Amino acid sequence: MKPALPLDKTARLVARALGVTPAELDEGLRPATEADFPAVVALRRQVLRENLCWDDEAYLRWRYQFGRPHLATCWVCTRGGEVVGMIGIEALRVSVAGQEHAVHAVMDIMVRPDLDGCGLGVWINQAITQRITQGVPHGITTGQAAVLAIGSNPNSKGVVARTFQPLPDRRSHTHPLHFGNFMAKRSPHPWLASLASGVLGAGMGMLRVALLWSRAPLLRVERVTHLGPEVDRLLSRSLRPDRIEVLRSAAGLTHRLLHNPRSASQVWLARQGDEAVGLLATRFTRIEGGRLALQVMDIVLAPEAQRATLSALLARVTADGFRRGAEYLSVTLYDPQLERFFTAPLFKRQAHEYETMAWVCPDGALRRAVESGAGWSLFDIHTDRDQG
């Protein structure tokens, strides 16, 4: 992938293509206001077209500052008052060995389709990144911060690669729940596919009993619809000094997991006595042919008996996924210690070209921690690919 030009050169080229000056281009990049909401909705309809299958107005008010509370700030790029592009910015705090650092995650970058190819998307990324990393007071941050891109899609992958420094990709692991579609693709005889599917399903069910249910201690695992102080205590206890931890709260998780109008999650808590010792969030997604898959959105584990706690949680969510007809369960993460639990024969690692991570980081301590190979507490809860 060819690297992007320096920001000033990109600005001159893009400004010329848009018929404005570089100064006007820079002034037109600003936080969106309520008055911009209809234009942002219209831009997303132009970009997403037939892929737009949810209530996007409700989603935008859930994610961005158009509503309260919100997860991120929507920025727009305007030309003569007309919205021609957008990007989302979420302010995160991460902890590394007890020290907190500011990180801003970028997402939802979109450019009006008739302006594709002029470099506007690259310029928006570059301009936002410069403002954040240099601490420019444009309402984003009061000091220098790292900029992180988590995940990509066919439209954004090239822009991300030209703007940011690549980090190790997150890794996906899948566990099959039903084998009907898998065998139907491999056998010309429906009866044989059905027989093989039944045999494989029974075998995998026995493995789940042996490797999940048998490892589970005497924990209570139940689905919850409210996250309160016990989850805040669990989040605090779960912080590991060997991992880059995204700092969260029960209130934030409630909004992100349970109130998402596009795809609300199921949240399961494992308790030992009256204390929460583990949390696992999942959501059902539609895949090719309208089939169901079950996706792990987040995992939080207290430091004691992590394998047993995770086994108890996985036993319950896989049983729920199996009953509801999900074809497989998937989990995507970059955490070598936790990934030891997602191994054969229950899980198979699968390549995914859009599980990319990339960044720009002026913070030396944070950069050194990442370069040392530390894991991240980043699951699919932190990506922008959250469509139902």
PDB file of C-alpha atoms in Angstrom, residues 118-246:
ATOM      1  CA  CYS A 118      -9.968  12.586  -4.524  1.00  0.00           C
ATOM      2  CA  GLY A 119      -8.161  11.726  -1.270  1.00  0.00           C
ATOM      3  CA  LEU A 120     -10.757  13.271   1.036  1.00  0.00           C
ATOM      4  CA  GLY A 121     -10.949  10.202   3.308  1.00  0.00           C
ATOM      5  CA  VAL A 122      -7.175  10.104   3.704  1.00  0.00           C
ATOM      6  CA  TRP A 123      -7.077  13.843   4.451  1.00  0.00           C
ATOM      7  CA  ILE A 124      -9.824  13.592   7.095  1.00  0.00           C
ATOM      8  CA  ASN A 125      -7.887  10.808   8.821  1.00  0.00           C
ATOM      9  CA  GLN A 126      -4.624  12.735   8.611  1.00  0.00           C
ATOM     10  CA  ALA A 127      -6.120  16.013   9.839  1.00  0.00           C
ATOM     11  CA  ILE A 128      -7.938  14.418  12.785  1.00  0.00           C
ATOM     12  CA  THR A 129      -4.829  12.434  13.706  1.00  0.00           C
ATOM     13  CA  GLN A 130      -2.645  15.545  13.687  1.00  0.00           C
ATOM     14  CA  ARG A 131      -5.075  17.457  15.883  1.00  0.00           C
ATOM     15  CA  ILE A 132      -5.233  14.633  18.418  1.00  0.00           C
ATOM     16  CA  THR A 133      -1.550  13.710  18.538  1.00  0.00           C
ATOM     17  CA  GLN A 134      -0.415  17.331  18.744  1.00  0.00           C
ATOM     18  CA  GLY A 135      -3.000  18.280  21.342  1.00  0.00           C
ATOM     19  CA  VAL A 136      -4.543  20.994  19.160  1.00  0.00           C
ATOM     20  CA  PRO A 137      -7.528  22.428  21.098  1.00  0.00           C
ATOM     21  CA  HIS A 138     -10.306  21.559  18.663  1.00  0.00           C
ATOM     22  CA  GLY A 139     -12.620  20.016  21.242  1.00  0.00           C
ATOM     23  CA  ILE A 140     -11.021  16.564  20.977  1.00  0.00           C
ATOM     24  CA  THR A 141      -8.458  16.569  23.754  1.00  0.00           C
ATOM     25  CA  THR A 142      -6.508  18.916  25.965  1.00  0.00           C
ATOM     26  CA  GLY A 143      -3.201  17.141  25.456  1.00  0.00           C
ATOM     27  CA  GLN A 144      -1.375  14.720  23.189  1.00  0.00           C
ATOM     28  CA  ALA A 145      -3.041  11.343  22.720  1.00  0.00           C
ATOM     29  CA  ALA A 146      -2.661   8.247  20.601  1.00  0.00           C
ATOM     30  CA  VAL A 147      -5.055   7.572  17.710  1.00  0.00           C
ATOM     31  CA  LEU A 148      -6.219   3.982  17.226  1.00  0.00           C
ATOM     32  CA  ALA A 149      -8.114   2.334  14.363  1.00  0.00           C
ATOM     33  CA  ILE A 150      -9.717  -0.969  15.409  1.00  0.00           C
ATOM     34  CA  GLY A 151     -10.958  -3.108  12.558  1.00  0.00           C
ATOM     35  CA  SER A 152     -11.672  -2.078   9.001  1.00  0.00           C
ATOM     36  CA  ASN A 153     -13.914  -2.861   6.054  1.00  0.00           C
ATOM     37  CA  PRO A 154     -13.430  -2.997   2.267  1.00  0.00           C
ATOM     38  CA  ASN A 155     -13.899   0.771   1.996  1.00  0.00           C
ATOM     39  CA  SER A 156     -11.744   1.872   4.919  1.00  0.00           C
ATOM     40  CA  LYS A 157      -8.879  -0.629   4.911  1.00  0.00           C
ATOM     41  CA  GLY A 158      -6.833   1.252   2.316  1.00  0.00           C
ATOM     42  CA  VAL A 159      -7.375   4.613   3.998  1.00  0.00           C
ATOM     43  CA  VAL A 160      -6.325   3.189   7.381  1.00  0.00           C
ATOM     44  CA  ALA A 161      -3.236   1.523   5.902  1.00  0.00           C
ATOM     45  CA  ARG A 162      -2.110   4.799   4.301  1.00  0.00           C
ATOM     46  CA  THR A 163      -2.603   6.846   7.454  1.00  0.00           C
ATOM     47  CA  PHE A 164      -1.594   4.718  10.438  1.00  0.00           C
ATOM     48  CA  GLN A 165       1.229   2.456  11.573  1.00  0.00           C
ATOM     49  CA  PRO A 166       0.085  -1.178  11.556  1.00  0.00           C
ATOM     50  CA  LEU A 167      -0.169  -3.166  14.780  1.00  0.00           C
ATOM     51  CA  PRO A 168      -0.587  -6.948  15.048  1.00  0.00           C
ATOM     52  CA  ASP A 169      -4.015  -7.998  13.818  1.00  0.00           C
ATOM     53  CA  ARG A 170      -6.542  -9.256  16.310  1.00  0.00           C
ATOM     54  CA  ARG A 171      -7.215 -12.979  15.938  1.00  0.00           C
ATOM     55  CA  SER A 172     -10.541 -14.763  15.427  1.00  0.00           C
ATOM     56  CA  HIS A 173     -11.426 -18.151  16.930  1.00  0.00           C
ATOM     57  CA  THR A 174     -14.609 -20.065  16.099  1.00  0.00           C
ATOM     58  CA  HIS A 175     -16.487 -22.938  17.713  1.00  0.00           C
ATOM     59  CA  PRO A 176     -19.073 -24.836  15.601  1.00  0.00           C
ATOM     60  CA  LEU A 177     -22.531 -25.318  17.072  1.00  0.00           C
ATOM     61  CA  HIS A 178     -24.413 -26.788  14.088  1.00  0.00           C
ATOM     62  CA  PHE A 179     -22.928 -28.577  11.089  1.00  0.00           C
ATOM     63  CA  GLY A 180     -25.884 -28.684   8.684  1.00  0.00           C
ATOM     64  CA  ASN A 181     -24.709 -25.974   6.293  1.00  0.00           C
ATOM     65  CA  PHE A 182     -21.082 -27.113   6.554  1.00  0.00           C
ATOM     66  CA  MET A 183     -21.934 -30.668   5.472  1.00  0.00           C
ATOM     67  CA  ALA A 184     -24.495 -29.591   2.857  1.00  0.00           C
ATOM     68  CA  LYS A 185     -21.705 -27.817   0.981  1.00  0.00           C
ATOM     69  CA  ARG A 186     -19.551 -30.943   1.032  1.00  0.00           C
ATOM     70  CA  SER A 187     -21.983 -33.722   0.150  1.00  0.00           C
ATOM     71  CA  PRO A 188     -24.205 -34.030  -2.952  1.00  0.00           C
ATOM     72  CA  HIS A 189     -26.577 -36.320  -1.014  1.00  0.00           C
ATOM     73  CA  PRO A 190     -28.891 -34.582   1.478  1.00  0.00           C
ATOM     74  CA  TRP A 191     -29.397 -37.732   3.531  1.00  0.00           C
ATOM     75  CA  LEU A 192     -25.651 -38.226   3.898  1.00  0.00           C
ATOM     76  CA  ALA A 193     -25.126 -34.589   4.824  1.00  0.00           C
ATOM     77  CA  SER A 194     -27.878 -34.837   7.434  1.00  0.00           C
ATOM     78  CA  LEU A 195     -26.385 -38.018   8.904  1.00  0.00           C
ATOM     79  CA  ALA A 196     -22.872 -36.589   9.032  1.00  0.00           C
ATOM     80  CA  SER A 197     -24.174 -33.357  10.545  1.00  0.00           C
ATOM     81  CA  GLY A 198     -25.922 -35.268  13.306  1.00  0.00           C
ATOM     82  CA  VAL A 199     -22.833 -37.321  14.098  1.00  0.00           C
ATOM     83  CA  LEU A 200     -20.573 -34.274  14.182  1.00  0.00           C
ATOM     84  CA  GLY A 201     -23.081 -32.317  16.268  1.00  0.00           C
ATOM     85  CA  ALA A 202     -23.353 -35.121  18.817  1.00  0.00           C
ATOM     86  CA  GLY A 203     -19.581 -35.424  19.009  1.00  0.00           C
ATOM     87  CA  MET A 204     -19.092 -31.716  19.524  1.00  0.00           C
ATOM     88  CA  GLY A 205     -21.824 -31.705  22.149  1.00  0.00           C
ATOM     89  CA  MET A 206     -19.973 -34.399  24.073  1.00  0.00           C
ATOM     90  CA  LEU A 207     -16.767 -32.361  23.828  1.00  0.00           C
ATOM     91  CA  ARG A 208     -18.559 -29.332  25.233  1.00  0.00           C
ATOM     92  CA  VAL A 209     -19.775 -31.383  28.182  1.00  0.00           C
ATOM     93  CA  ALA A 210     -16.310 -32.803  28.789  1.00  0.00           C
ATOM     94  CA  LEU A 211     -14.291 -29.602  28.307  1.00  0.00           C
ATOM     95  CA  LEU A 212     -16.688 -26.886  29.474  1.00  0.00           C
ATOM     96  CA  TRP A 213     -19.343 -28.206  31.830  1.00  0.00           C
ATOM     97  CA  SER A 214     -16.960 -30.552  33.655  1.00  0.00           C
ATOM     98  CA  ARG A 215     -14.487 -27.711  34.302  1.00  0.00           C
ATOM     99  CA  ALA A 216     -17.084 -25.306  35.595  1.00  0.00           C
ATOM    100  CA  PRO A 217     -16.985 -24.874  39.380  1.00  0.00           C
ATOM    101  CA  LEU A 218     -20.051 -24.312  41.504  1.00  0.00           C
ATOM    102  CA  LEU A 219     -20.771 -20.931  39.964  1.00  0.00           C
ATOM    103  CA  ARG A 220     -24.122 -19.363  39.268  1.00  0.00           C
ATOM    104  CA  VAL A 221     -24.330 -18.155  35.675  1.00  0.00           C
ATOM    105  CA  GLU A 222     -27.327 -16.100  34.669  1.00  0.00           C
ATOM    106  CA  ARG A 223     -28.334 -13.601  32.042  1.00  0.00           C
ATOM    107  CA  VAL A 224     -28.725 -10.046  33.366  1.00  0.00           C
ATOM    108  CA  THR A 225     -30.408  -6.923  32.026  1.00  0.00           C
ATOM    109  CA  HIS A 226     -28.782  -4.410  34.370  1.00  0.00           C
ATOM    110  CA  LEU A 227     -25.136  -3.881  35.286  1.00  0.00           C
ATOM    111  CA  GLY A 228     -24.531  -2.304  38.672  1.00  0.00           C
ATOM    112  CA  PRO A 229     -21.860  -1.896  41.370  1.00  0.00           C
ATOM    113  CA  GLU A 230     -20.880  -5.580  41.338  1.00  0.00           C
ATOM    114  CA  VAL A 231     -19.773  -5.167  37.707  1.00  0.00           C
ATOM    115  CA  ASP A 232     -17.762  -2.064  38.582  1.00  0.00           C
ATOM    116  CA  ARG A 233     -15.983  -4.113  41.267  1.00  0.00           C
ATOM    117  CA  LEU A 234     -15.369  -6.916  38.753  1.00  0.00           C
ATOM    118  CA  LEU A 235     -13.960  -4.472  36.197  1.00  0.00           C
ATOM    119  CA  SER A 236     -11.564  -3.111  38.807  1.00  0.00           C
ATOM    120  CA  ARG A 237     -10.440  -6.585  39.913  1.00  0.00           C
ATOM    121  CA  SER A 238      -9.957  -7.792  36.335  1.00  0.00           C
ATOM    122  CA  LEU A 239      -7.267  -5.238  35.413  1.00  0.00           C
ATOM    123  CA  ARG A 240      -4.006  -6.987  34.528  1.00  0.00           C
ATOM    124  CA  PRO A 241      -0.586  -5.289  34.631  1.00  0.00           C
ATOM    125  CA  ASP A 242       0.617  -7.355  31.656  1.00  0.00           C
ATOM    126  CA  ARG A 243      -2.130  -6.077  29.338  1.00  0.00           C
ATOM    127  CA  ILE A 244      -3.240  -2.746  27.891  1.00  0.00           C
ATOM    128  CA  GLU A 245      -6.582  -2.301  29.590  1.00  0.00           C
ATOM    129  CA  VAL A 246      -9.387  -0.169  28.205  1.00  0.00           C
TER     130      VAL A 246
END
